[in-house]
Each structure stands twice: as structure tokens, then as C-alpha cells.
mmCIF file of C-alpha atoms in Angstrom:
data_model
loop_
_atom_site.group_PDB
_atom_site.id
_atom_site.type_symbol
_atom_site.label_atom_id
_atom_site.label_comp_id
_atom_site.label_asym_id
_atom_site.label_seq_id
_atom_site.Cartn_x
_atom_site.Cartn_y
_atom_site.Cartn_z
ATOM 1 C CA MET A 1 109.098 55.030 35.942
ATOM 2 C CA ALA A 2 107.187 54.386 39.164
ATOM 3 C CA VAL A 3 103.394 54.459 38.983
ATOM 4 C CA PRO A 4 101.843 57.070 41.355
ATOM 5 C CA LYS A 5 100.101 55.562 44.378
ATOM 6 C CA GLU A 6 96.850 57.303 43.442
ATOM 7 C CA LEU A 7 96.758 55.600 40.023
ATOM 8 C CA SER A 8 97.632 52.236 41.594
ATOM 9 C CA LEU A 9 94.754 52.575 44.057
ATOM 10 C CA LEU A 10 92.342 53.642 41.295
ATOM 11 C CA PHE A 11 93.375 50.598 39.252
ATOM 12 C CA ALA A 12 92.853 48.287 42.251
ATOM 13 C CA CYS A 13 89.485 49.855 43.143
ATOM 14 C CA SER A 14 88.160 49.488 39.591
ATOM 15 C CA GLY A 15 89.128 45.813 39.429
ATOM 16 C CA ILE A 16 87.639 45.006 42.839
ATOM 17 C CA PHE A 17 84.417 46.913 42.141
ATOM 18 C CA PHE A 18 83.650 45.300 38.776
ATOM 19 C CA SER A 19 84.770 41.715 39.438
ATOM 20 C CA PHE A 20 83.175 41.354 42.874
ATOM 21 C CA SER A 21 79.936 43.056 41.843
ATOM 22 C CA TYR A 22 79.569 40.337 39.201
ATOM 23 C CA PHE A 23 80.694 37.725 41.754
ATOM 24 C CA ALA A 24 78.005 38.855 44.248
ATOM 25 C CA VAL A 25 75.218 38.533 41.663
ATOM 26 C CA LEU A 26 76.261 34.992 40.703
ATOM 27 C CA GLN A 27 76.788 33.912 44.313
ATOM 28 C CA GLU A 28 73.333 35.094 45.368
ATOM 29 C CA ASP A 29 71.846 33.186 42.419
ATOM 30 C CA VAL A 30 73.571 29.973 43.537
ATOM 31 C CA TYR A 31 72.244 30.200 47.107
ATOM 32 C CA LYS A 32 68.796 31.694 46.454
ATOM 33 C CA LYS A 33 67.774 30.064 43.157
ATOM 34 C CA PRO A 34 65.315 27.117 43.386
ATOM 35 C CA TYR A 35 66.507 24.115 41.339
ATOM 36 C CA GLY A 36 64.226 21.542 39.693
ATOM 37 C CA GLU A 37 60.519 20.911 40.119
ATOM 38 C CA ALA A 38 60.948 20.382 43.856
ATOM 39 C CA ALA A 39 62.570 23.850 44.146
ATOM 40 C CA GLU A 40 65.659 22.461 45.901
ATOM 41 C CA ARG A 41 68.234 24.922 47.239
ATOM 42 C CA PHE A 42 72.027 24.694 47.187
ATOM 43 C CA GLN A 43 73.268 24.485 50.779
ATOM 44 C CA PHE A 44 76.761 23.005 50.506
ATOM 45 C CA THR A 45 78.900 25.984 51.475
ATOM 46 C CA PHE A 46 82.178 24.154 52.099
ATOM 47 C CA LEU A 47 82.083 22.474 48.679
ATOM 48 C CA ALA A 48 81.546 25.858 46.992
ATOM 49 C CA LEU A 49 84.428 27.321 48.997
ATOM 50 C CA ALA A 50 86.721 24.411 48.096
ATOM 51 C CA VAL A 51 86.000 24.960 44.384
ATOM 52 C CA GLU A 52 86.474 28.713 44.675
ATOM 53 C CA ARG A 53 89.721 28.449 46.674
ATOM 54 C CA GLY A 54 90.998 25.802 44.240
ATOM 55 C CA VAL A 55 90.362 27.978 41.168
ATOM 56 C CA ASN A 56 92.006 30.930 42.939
ATOM 57 C CA ALA A 57 95.080 28.841 43.828
ATOM 58 C CA LEU A 58 95.453 27.529 40.257
ATOM 59 C CA ILE A 59 95.267 31.010 38.721
ATOM 60 C CA ALA A 60 97.709 32.332 41.334
ATOM 61 C CA LEU A 61 100.150 29.490 40.581
ATOM 62 C CA LEU A 62 99.899 30.350 36.888
ATOM 63 C CA GLY A 63 100.739 33.962 37.780
ATOM 64 C CA VAL A 64 103.828 32.876 39.753
ATOM 65 C CA LEU A 65 105.044 30.654 36.889
ATOM 66 C CA LEU A 66 104.501 33.323 34.218
ATOM 67 C CA LEU A 67 105.583 36.451 36.108
ATOM 68 C CA GLY A 68 108.151 34.944 38.480
ATOM 69 C CA SER A 69 108.561 34.933 42.252
ATOM 70 C CA SER A 70 109.885 37.573 44.621
ATOM 71 C CA GLY A 71 113.035 35.604 45.429
ATOM 72 C CA CYS A 72 112.706 36.512 49.116
ATOM 73 C CA ARG A 73 112.048 34.268 52.101
ATOM 74 C CA ILE A 74 108.308 34.009 52.741
ATOM 75 C CA PRO A 75 106.569 33.484 56.135
ATOM 76 C CA HIS A 76 104.515 30.500 54.958
ATOM 77 C CA LYS A 77 103.027 29.810 58.395
ATOM 78 C CA GLU A 78 101.513 33.300 58.776
ATOM 79 C CA ILE A 79 100.235 33.361 55.178
ATOM 80 C CA ALA A 80 98.672 29.900 55.575
ATOM 81 C CA ALA A 81 97.028 30.953 58.851
ATOM 82 C CA SER A 82 95.546 34.047 57.180
ATOM 83 C CA GLY A 83 94.233 31.785 54.399
ATOM 84 C CA VAL A 84 92.415 29.583 56.913
ATOM 85 C CA SER A 85 90.877 32.536 58.775
ATOM 86 C CA GLN A 86 89.890 34.177 55.475
ATOM 87 C CA MET A 87 88.182 30.982 54.302
ATOM 88 C CA LEU A 88 86.332 30.659 57.634
ATOM 89 C CA ALA A 89 85.181 34.296 57.359
ATOM 90 C CA MET A 90 83.734 33.560 53.924
ATOM 91 C CA ALA A 91 82.157 30.338 55.193
ATOM 92 C CA GLY A 92 80.334 32.206 57.969
ATOM 93 C CA SER A 93 79.223 34.941 55.584
ATOM 94 C CA ASN A 94 78.031 32.575 52.830
ATOM 95 C CA GLU A 95 76.302 30.179 55.216
ATOM 96 C CA SER A 96 74.452 33.071 56.880
ATOM 97 C CA LEU A 97 72.583 33.702 53.591
ATOM 98 C CA ARG A 98 70.557 30.566 54.335
ATOM 99 C CA TYR A 99 69.274 32.015 57.618
ATOM 100 C CA VAL A 100 69.084 35.806 57.184
ATOM 101 C CA SER A 101 68.069 38.199 54.420
ATOM 102 C CA PHE A 102 70.673 39.540 52.008
ATOM 103 C CA ALA A 103 70.181 43.059 53.470
ATOM 104 C CA THR A 104 70.964 41.807 56.987
ATOM 105 C CA GLN A 105 74.090 40.020 55.789
ATOM 106 C CA VAL A 106 75.324 43.154 54.015
ATOM 107 C CA LEU A 107 74.540 45.262 57.099
ATOM 108 C CA GLY A 108 76.558 42.958 59.339
ATOM 109 C CA LYS A 109 79.526 42.734 56.976
ATOM 110 C CA SER A 110 79.477 46.516 56.528
ATOM 111 C CA CYS A 111 81.141 46.815 59.934
ATOM 112 C CA LYS A 112 84.150 44.825 58.672
ATOM 113 C CA MET A 113 86.535 47.797 58.866
ATOM 114 C CA VAL A 114 86.221 47.917 62.668
ATOM 115 C CA PRO A 115 87.415 44.327 63.349
ATOM 116 C CA VAL A 116 90.109 44.686 60.649
ATOM 117 C CA MET A 117 91.477 47.730 62.464
ATOM 118 C CA ALA A 118 91.234 45.892 65.811
ATOM 119 C CA GLY A 119 93.079 42.910 64.332
ATOM 120 C CA GLY A 120 95.800 45.197 62.995
ATOM 121 C CA LEU A 121 96.253 46.728 66.453
ATOM 122 C CA LEU A 122 96.180 43.488 68.465
ATOM 123 C CA LEU A 123 97.784 40.948 66.111
ATOM 124 C CA GLY A 124 99.736 42.989 63.577
ATOM 125 C CA GLY A 125 101.224 45.554 65.979
ATOM 126 C CA LYS A 126 100.000 48.310 63.646
ATOM 127 C CA ARG A 127 99.304 51.927 64.614
ATOM 128 C CA TYR A 128 96.745 54.157 62.936
ATOM 129 C CA THR A 129 96.440 57.927 62.649
ATOM 130 C CA LEU A 130 93.547 59.939 64.057
ATOM 131 C CA MET A 131 92.253 60.567 60.524
ATOM 132 C CA GLU A 132 92.204 56.809 59.834
ATOM 133 C CA TYR A 133 90.029 56.296 62.932
ATOM 134 C CA VAL A 134 87.706 59.105 61.787
ATOM 135 C CA GLN A 135 87.509 57.615 58.291
ATOM 136 C CA VAL A 136 86.650 54.124 59.576
ATOM 137 C CA ILE A 137 83.932 55.505 61.863
ATOM 138 C CA MET A 138 82.394 57.640 59.095
ATOM 139 C CA VAL A 139 82.404 54.879 56.469
ATOM 140 C CA THR A 140 81.061 52.231 58.876
ATOM 141 C CA VAL A 141 78.310 54.498 60.244
ATOM 142 C CA GLY A 142 77.471 55.599 56.693
ATOM 143 C CA VAL A 143 77.055 52.038 55.419
ATOM 144 C CA CYS A 144 75.004 51.065 58.487
ATOM 145 C CA VAL A 145 72.718 54.103 58.055
ATOM 146 C CA PHE A 146 72.384 53.263 54.357
ATOM 147 C CA ASN A 147 71.324 49.685 55.076
ATOM 148 C CA PHE A 148 68.981 50.603 57.934
ATOM 149 C CA GLY A 149 67.196 52.953 55.557
ATOM 150 C CA GLY A 150 66.645 50.149 53.074
ATOM 151 C CA LYS A 151 65.656 47.594 55.692
ATOM 152 C CA SER A 152 62.826 49.798 56.975
ATOM 153 C CA LYS A 153 60.985 49.124 53.697
ATOM 154 C CA ALA A 154 61.366 45.405 53.419
ATOM 155 C CA GLY A 155 61.166 44.195 56.965
ATOM 156 C CA ASN A 156 63.301 41.522 58.509
ATOM 157 C CA ALA A 157 61.050 38.897 60.025
ATOM 158 C CA SER A 158 62.879 35.900 58.570
ATOM 159 C CA ASP A 159 66.269 36.509 60.212
ATOM 160 C CA SER A 160 67.338 33.918 62.763
ATOM 161 C CA ALA A 161 69.668 34.193 65.753
ATOM 162 C CA TYR A 162 71.876 31.471 64.240
ATOM 163 C CA GLY A 163 72.304 33.534 61.064
ATOM 164 C CA LEU A 164 73.323 36.583 63.095
ATOM 165 C CA LEU A 165 75.780 34.416 65.037
ATOM 166 C CA LEU A 166 77.347 33.302 61.740
ATOM 167 C CA ILE A 167 77.802 36.947 60.713
ATOM 168 C CA ALA A 168 79.442 37.709 64.078
ATOM 169 C CA PHE A 169 81.785 34.734 63.580
ATOM 170 C CA SER A 170 82.623 36.006 60.082
ATOM 171 C CA LEU A 171 83.505 39.445 61.476
ATOM 172 C CA LEU A 172 85.734 37.838 64.111
ATOM 173 C CA MET A 173 87.594 35.935 61.378
ATOM 174 C CA ASP A 174 87.918 39.194 59.405
ATOM 175 C CA ALA A 175 89.681 40.720 62.411
ATOM 176 C CA VAL A 176 92.050 37.754 62.661
ATOM 177 C CA THR A 177 92.734 37.858 58.904
ATOM 178 C CA GLY A 178 93.503 41.592 58.923
ATOM 179 C CA GLY A 179 95.912 41.193 61.846
ATOM 180 C CA LEU A 180 97.663 38.210 60.265
ATOM 181 C CA GLN A 181 98.062 40.044 56.943
ATOM 182 C CA ASP A 182 99.811 42.891 58.773
ATOM 183 C CA LYS A 183 101.928 40.299 60.588
ATOM 184 C CA VAL A 184 102.982 38.743 57.250
ATOM 185 C CA LYS A 185 104.623 42.034 56.275
ATOM 186 C CA LEU A 186 106.493 42.291 59.588
ATOM 187 C CA SER A 187 107.631 38.647 59.432
ATOM 188 C CA THR A 188 108.834 39.095 55.846
ATOM 189 C CA LYS A 189 111.059 41.982 56.935
ATOM 190 C CA LYS A 190 112.496 39.884 59.780
ATOM 191 C CA LEU A 191 113.211 36.956 57.449
ATOM 192 C CA ASN A 192 114.939 39.271 54.961
ATOM 193 C CA PRO A 193 116.977 41.702 57.121
ATOM 194 C CA ASN A 194 119.279 42.664 54.244
ATOM 195 C CA ASN A 195 116.390 43.650 51.983
ATOM 196 C CA LEU A 196 114.120 46.276 53.526
ATOM 197 C CA LYS A 197 111.802 46.215 50.491
ATOM 198 C CA ALA A 198 111.334 42.430 50.538
ATOM 199 C CA LYS A 199 107.743 41.253 50.150
ATOM 200 C CA PRO A 200 105.969 38.341 48.434
ATOM 201 C CA THR A 201 104.506 39.032 45.014
ATOM 202 C CA MET A 202 100.727 39.338 44.917
ATOM 203 C CA HIS A 203 100.493 35.925 43.214
ATOM 204 C CA GLU A 204 102.697 34.275 45.863
ATOM 205 C CA SER A 205 100.461 35.674 48.619
ATOM 206 C CA MET A 206 97.339 34.656 46.695
ATOM 207 C CA PHE A 207 98.653 31.126 46.042
ATOM 208 C CA TYR A 208 99.718 30.242 49.595
ATOM 209 C CA THR A 209 96.619 31.857 51.130
ATOM 210 C CA ASN A 210 94.198 29.960 48.892
ATOM 211 C CA LEU A 211 96.146 26.699 49.057
ATOM 212 C CA SER A 212 95.703 26.485 52.826
ATOM 213 C CA GLY A 213 92.037 27.448 52.408
ATOM 214 C CA VAL A 214 91.473 24.600 49.919
ATOM 215 C CA PHE A 215 92.721 21.923 52.327
ATOM 216 C CA VAL A 216 90.647 23.219 55.250
ATOM 217 C CA ALA A 217 87.522 23.666 53.083
ATOM 218 C CA LEU A 218 87.851 20.117 51.694
ATOM 219 C CA ALA A 219 88.323 18.677 55.195
ATOM 220 C CA LEU A 220 85.252 20.527 56.495
ATOM 221 C CA ALA A 221 83.247 19.562 53.386
ATOM 222 C CA ALA A 222 84.066 15.881 53.943
ATOM 223 C CA ALA A 223 83.296 16.081 57.680
ATOM 224 C CA THR A 224 79.929 17.823 57.219
ATOM 225 C CA GLY A 225 78.747 15.795 54.220
ATOM 226 C CA HIS A 226 78.908 18.844 51.947
ATOM 227 C CA LEU A 227 81.416 17.084 49.674
ATOM 228 C CA GLN A 228 79.406 13.954 48.864
ATOM 229 C CA ASP A 229 75.926 15.517 48.930
ATOM 230 C CA GLY A 230 77.116 18.666 47.167
ATOM 231 C CA LEU A 231 78.697 16.716 44.300
ATOM 232 C CA ALA A 232 75.476 14.703 43.920
ATOM 233 C CA PHE A 233 73.487 17.963 43.825
ATOM 234 C CA CYS A 234 75.805 19.422 41.141
ATOM 235 C CA VAL A 235 75.533 16.244 39.030
ATOM 236 C CA LYS A 236 71.743 16.480 39.306
ATOM 237 C CA PHE A 237 71.748 20.221 38.465
ATOM 238 C CA PRO A 238 74.758 20.967 36.211
ATOM 239 C CA ASP A 239 73.737 24.628 35.827
ATOM 240 C CA CYS A 240 74.485 25.061 39.548
ATOM 241 C CA LEU A 241 78.017 23.692 39.057
ATOM 242 C CA SER A 242 78.588 26.007 36.048
ATOM 243 C CA ALA A 243 77.455 29.008 38.135
ATOM 244 C CA ILE A 244 79.867 28.028 40.951
ATOM 245 C CA VAL A 245 82.784 27.685 38.504
ATOM 246 C CA ILE A 246 81.984 31.014 36.801
ATOM 247 C CA TYR A 247 81.737 32.928 40.091
ATOM 248 C CA SER A 248 84.956 31.225 41.229
ATOM 249 C CA VAL A 249 86.706 32.627 38.141
ATOM 250 C CA ALA A 250 85.210 36.064 38.900
ATOM 251 C CA SER A 251 86.509 35.667 42.461
ATOM 252 C CA ALA A 252 89.992 34.784 41.145
ATOM 253 C CA VAL A 253 90.044 37.907 38.964
ATOM 254 C CA GLY A 254 88.936 39.984 41.954
ATOM 255 C CA GLN A 255 91.536 38.356 44.198
ATOM 256 C CA ASN A 256 94.292 39.467 41.831
ATOM 257 C CA PHE A 257 93.239 43.032 42.571
ATOM 258 C CA ILE A 258 92.811 42.281 46.285
ATOM 259 C CA TYR A 259 96.336 40.917 46.710
ATOM 260 C CA TYR A 260 97.689 43.741 44.597
ATOM 261 C CA THR A 261 96.053 46.117 47.114
ATOM 262 C CA ILE A 262 97.440 44.183 50.111
ATOM 263 C CA THR A 263 101.013 44.158 48.744
ATOM 264 C CA GLN A 264 100.920 47.822 47.668
ATOM 265 C CA PHE A 265 98.914 49.267 50.576
ATOM 266 C CA ASN A 266 97.507 47.562 53.728
ATOM 267 C CA PRO A 267 94.465 45.521 54.887
ATOM 268 C CA LEU A 268 92.632 48.613 56.184
ATOM 269 C CA VAL A 269 92.778 50.226 52.731
ATOM 270 C CA LEU A 270 91.501 46.954 51.259
ATOM 271 C CA SER A 271 88.651 46.796 53.779
ATOM 272 C CA THR A 272 87.729 50.416 52.977
ATOM 273 C CA VAL A 273 87.586 49.636 49.248
ATOM 274 C CA THR A 274 85.548 46.429 49.613
ATOM 275 C CA THR A 275 83.126 48.021 52.089
ATOM 276 C CA THR A 276 82.579 51.057 49.873
ATOM 277 C CA ARG A 277 82.056 48.789 46.861
ATOM 278 C CA LYS A 278 78.744 47.698 48.382
ATOM 279 C CA ILE A 279 77.500 51.284 48.357
ATOM 280 C CA PHE A 280 78.558 51.861 44.734
ATOM 281 C CA SER A 281 76.963 48.566 43.672
ATOM 282 C CA THR A 282 73.652 49.589 45.224
ATOM 283 C CA VAL A 283 73.784 53.091 43.720
ATOM 284 C CA TYR A 284 74.501 51.492 40.333
ATOM 285 C CA SER A 285 71.424 49.270 40.705
ATOM 286 C CA VAL A 286 69.325 52.380 41.422
ATOM 287 C CA LEU A 287 70.643 54.153 38.309
ATOM 288 C CA ARG A 288 69.989 51.059 36.230
ATOM 289 C CA ASN A 289 66.506 50.496 37.671
ATOM 290 C CA PRO A 290 64.816 53.715 38.955
ATOM 291 C CA SER A 291 62.131 51.666 40.743
ATOM 292 C CA ASN A 292 64.774 50.807 43.374
ATOM 293 C CA SER A 293 64.731 54.364 44.720
ATOM 294 C CA LEU A 294 66.731 55.424 47.783
ATOM 295 C CA ASP A 295 65.141 57.211 50.719
ATOM 296 C CA ASN A 296 66.627 60.257 52.472
ATOM 297 C CA LEU A 297 68.255 58.116 55.175
ATOM 298 C CA GLN A 298 70.070 56.041 52.560
ATOM 299 C CA TRP A 299 71.350 59.123 50.720
ATOM 300 C CA THR A 300 72.624 60.400 54.091
ATOM 301 C CA GLY A 301 74.527 57.133 54.527
ATOM 302 C CA CYS A 302 76.038 57.493 51.040
ATOM 303 C CA SER A 303 77.152 61.036 51.863
ATOM 304 C CA LEU A 304 78.896 59.873 55.055
ATOM 305 C CA VAL A 305 80.793 57.200 53.109
ATOM 306 C CA PHE A 306 81.941 59.665 50.453
ATOM 307 C CA LEU A 307 82.956 62.225 53.100
ATOM 308 C CA GLY A 308 84.973 59.571 54.932
ATOM 309 C CA LEU A 309 86.822 58.701 51.731
ATOM 310 C CA LEU A 310 87.372 62.386 50.929
ATOM 311 C CA PHE A 311 88.900 62.989 54.382
ATOM 312 C CA ASP A 312 91.246 60.056 53.829
ATOM 313 C CA ILE A 313 92.398 61.434 50.447
ATOM 314 C CA LEU A 314 92.937 64.940 51.889
ATOM 315 C CA ASP A 315 94.868 63.499 54.843
ATOM 316 C CA LYS A 316 97.173 61.539 52.526
ATOM 317 C CA TYR A 317 97.857 64.622 50.409
ATOM 318 C CA ALA A 318 98.511 66.724 53.529
ATOM 319 C CA SER A 319 101.050 64.171 54.790
ATOM 320 C CA LYS A 320 102.956 64.469 51.481
ATOM 321 C CA LYS A 321 103.486 68.236 51.759
ATOM 322 C CA PRO A 322 107.176 69.269 51.853
ATOM 323 C CA PRO A 323 108.519 70.527 55.214
ATOM 324 C CA SER A 324 108.163 74.236 55.898
ATOM 325 C CA ASP A 325 111.082 76.684 55.694
ATOM 326 C CA LYS A 326 111.219 76.887 59.505
ATOM 327 C CA ALA A 327 111.576 73.119 59.765
ATOM 328 C CA LYS A 328 114.400 73.221 57.252
ATOM 329 C CA GLU A 329 116.157 75.962 59.232
ATOM 330 C CA MET A 330 115.897 73.971 62.486
ATOM 331 C CA LYS A 331 117.428 70.897 60.831
ATOM 332 C CA PRO A 332 121.220 70.740 61.443
ATOM 333 C CA ALA A 333 123.306 71.293 58.344
ATOM 334 C CA PRO A 334 124.999 68.113 57.124
ATOM 335 C CA SER A 335 128.228 70.009 56.449
ATOM 336 C CA ASP A 336 128.599 70.858 60.182
ATOM 337 C CA ALA A 337 128.197 67.215 61.154
ATOM 338 C CA LYS A 338 130.785 66.125 58.610
ATOM 339 C CA GLN A 339 133.187 68.853 59.840
ATOM 340 C CA LYS A 340 132.892 67.543 63.429
ATOM 341 C CA GLN A 341 133.636 63.978 62.274
ATOM 342 C CA ARG A 342 136.720 65.170 60.404
ATOM 343 C CA THR A 343 137.965 67.097 63.471
ATOM 344 C CA LYS A 344 137.590 63.984 65.665
ATOM 345 C CA LYS A 345 139.503 61.856 63.165
ATOM 346 C CA ALA A 346 142.297 64.461 62.971
ATOM 347 C CA GLU A 347 142.640 64.472 66.768
#
């Protein structure tokens, strides 16, 4: 019995929300926490990414071995390319935390749905409906309004132009990743012309994507000194290494849900879920700690996000409605077509 799409999406959303909310808390601790008496800070982004990608690849490989492969031909080049661009997007985002406030980083990454849609159009050859454009605009504007409301309280004097440039680079890589993920689906169909439903399993996609990311992250870590200096830092402060490993495991759990979403839906749906997760995480923090109250502007942003998601759900239900009686009447009867074929054969 096939699982309804709505239940599949709810399952994916729940996994992404919980695992990456925990991941975000641990990751911020790694980058913002002062270590030792000298209050040293961890600043070896490529080493952290290499560890995270490595843990993700190992867990994905375990999934392939235990659950089996798709048996179809896989476009390894496109998947590997998306892994590199995805890793670079994370590198830009993580590194920006050293130069801008957390609120600014979240604000910048909140616009992720726009470059993902652009990447799907330009690189993936994808077409979107009018309602999908409306949804993206509403969710993006809503998250931006939400974050502007919060930023007005705290100020933003410490942000640097270099940090903002890193966020822009991360968004560019998000666009490339979204387009390449759409292209993977098209290439898979071309490589398997006799199987229209052919697609890699979520663990195959996760494994090949992270494997390419590991190699590039290690190369960049070695070239920038992050590998040697980062390992020395982790030996000096083992609690930092344990935090990196734990948030890498949380990332691997979250990636299982991410690749499930990619294989079952599309990158734009994934981007919608991950962007909205930031709103829910913040609302949860308010409910848990009432001192973190939201102002009217932030509640307006939340409302826009929820309305955008509601429009998307209503649009999907509307597209599933059965054709009207008039449409059925206009459709030629199959019996007439068969009768014509028989007449031609008889002649």
C-alpha cells in the first residue's frame, strides 16, 4: 500500500525540523564558545566540514549496504558536482558566522528559496507554477520581515562586508546545488530509458554527494592550514572535537530526511521546509523562554510564512481534483478510436 504524499512530507518535515534544530544549537556552540583560559575560538571550517561530510558518507554507505541499491544507472558526475557545490554553500555559511551575527546569517540564508528556484530554471530546466512563485515570494518576504523585526532590537554593528560576501557566495552555491539536483533526476531518466520510474535511493544520493564533498573539504583544509591547525586545536580541546562529532551525527540523521525529500519531491520543496524550519525553531524558543518575546513585525512575518505554506497545500489539493463532467464529455470515447483502427485494418 502506497503511503500518501501528505504523510510522506509530514514525516520528512518532522525529521528535518528536529534533527537540524539540534544540529544548529551544537554548531553555534562550536563556533561561538570560548575554549580554555585564553578564550580561543574554533575557526577551522573546512576541517569541521570534512568530519561532517565523512560521517554522513559512512552512514549513507551503511544504508546502501543494509537496504540495498536502486539497481539503476546513476549520473555520478552530476551527483558529485552537486555534492561539491553543497559543501561550498555550507562552507560560506559556516565561515560567515565568524564575521557576522547569527541573526544576519539567518536573514541572508532565509532568501535561499529564490536562488534554488533560479537554479532549477537555469540549470535543471524546471518549470514552476504561478502558485509556486507566489509561495516562494510570501515565505521569503515573511522570513525576512521576521528577522528584520528581531534585528531592530539587537543592532548589527559587528557585521563585516566580508561576512556578507560569504553569505552571498553561499546563496550562489545554493542556486547551483538546486539546479544540479533537478538535473540529476533528468539525467537518471536519460540513462534508464526503459524504466521511467528509475531514481537513486536516498542513501545512494546521500553517499555520492557527501563522498565528493569529503575530498574537496579535505583538499581545502590541507591548503588553508585548517587540517593541521584544526587537529591540534581538537587535541588541545577534546570537548570541541566531541561537539563536532555529535553535530555531524545529527547532520547525518537530518540528511536522511533531506535526501528522502529530494527523491520523493523536489529541491524547491526541500528549500521551503528548511527555510520554514528556522521560523518554527524561533517560535519554539519563544514558547520555551517567554523573555524572548516577538514584536508585531515578527508575528507579521510568521503569518506570511504560514499563509505561503497554506496556499501551497491548497494549490496541491486543487490540482488533484478529478476532471469535471464537461471535460469528460469533450474527451473522445476510446471505443470510437478502437473502431476506426479496426476499420482501417479490415480495409
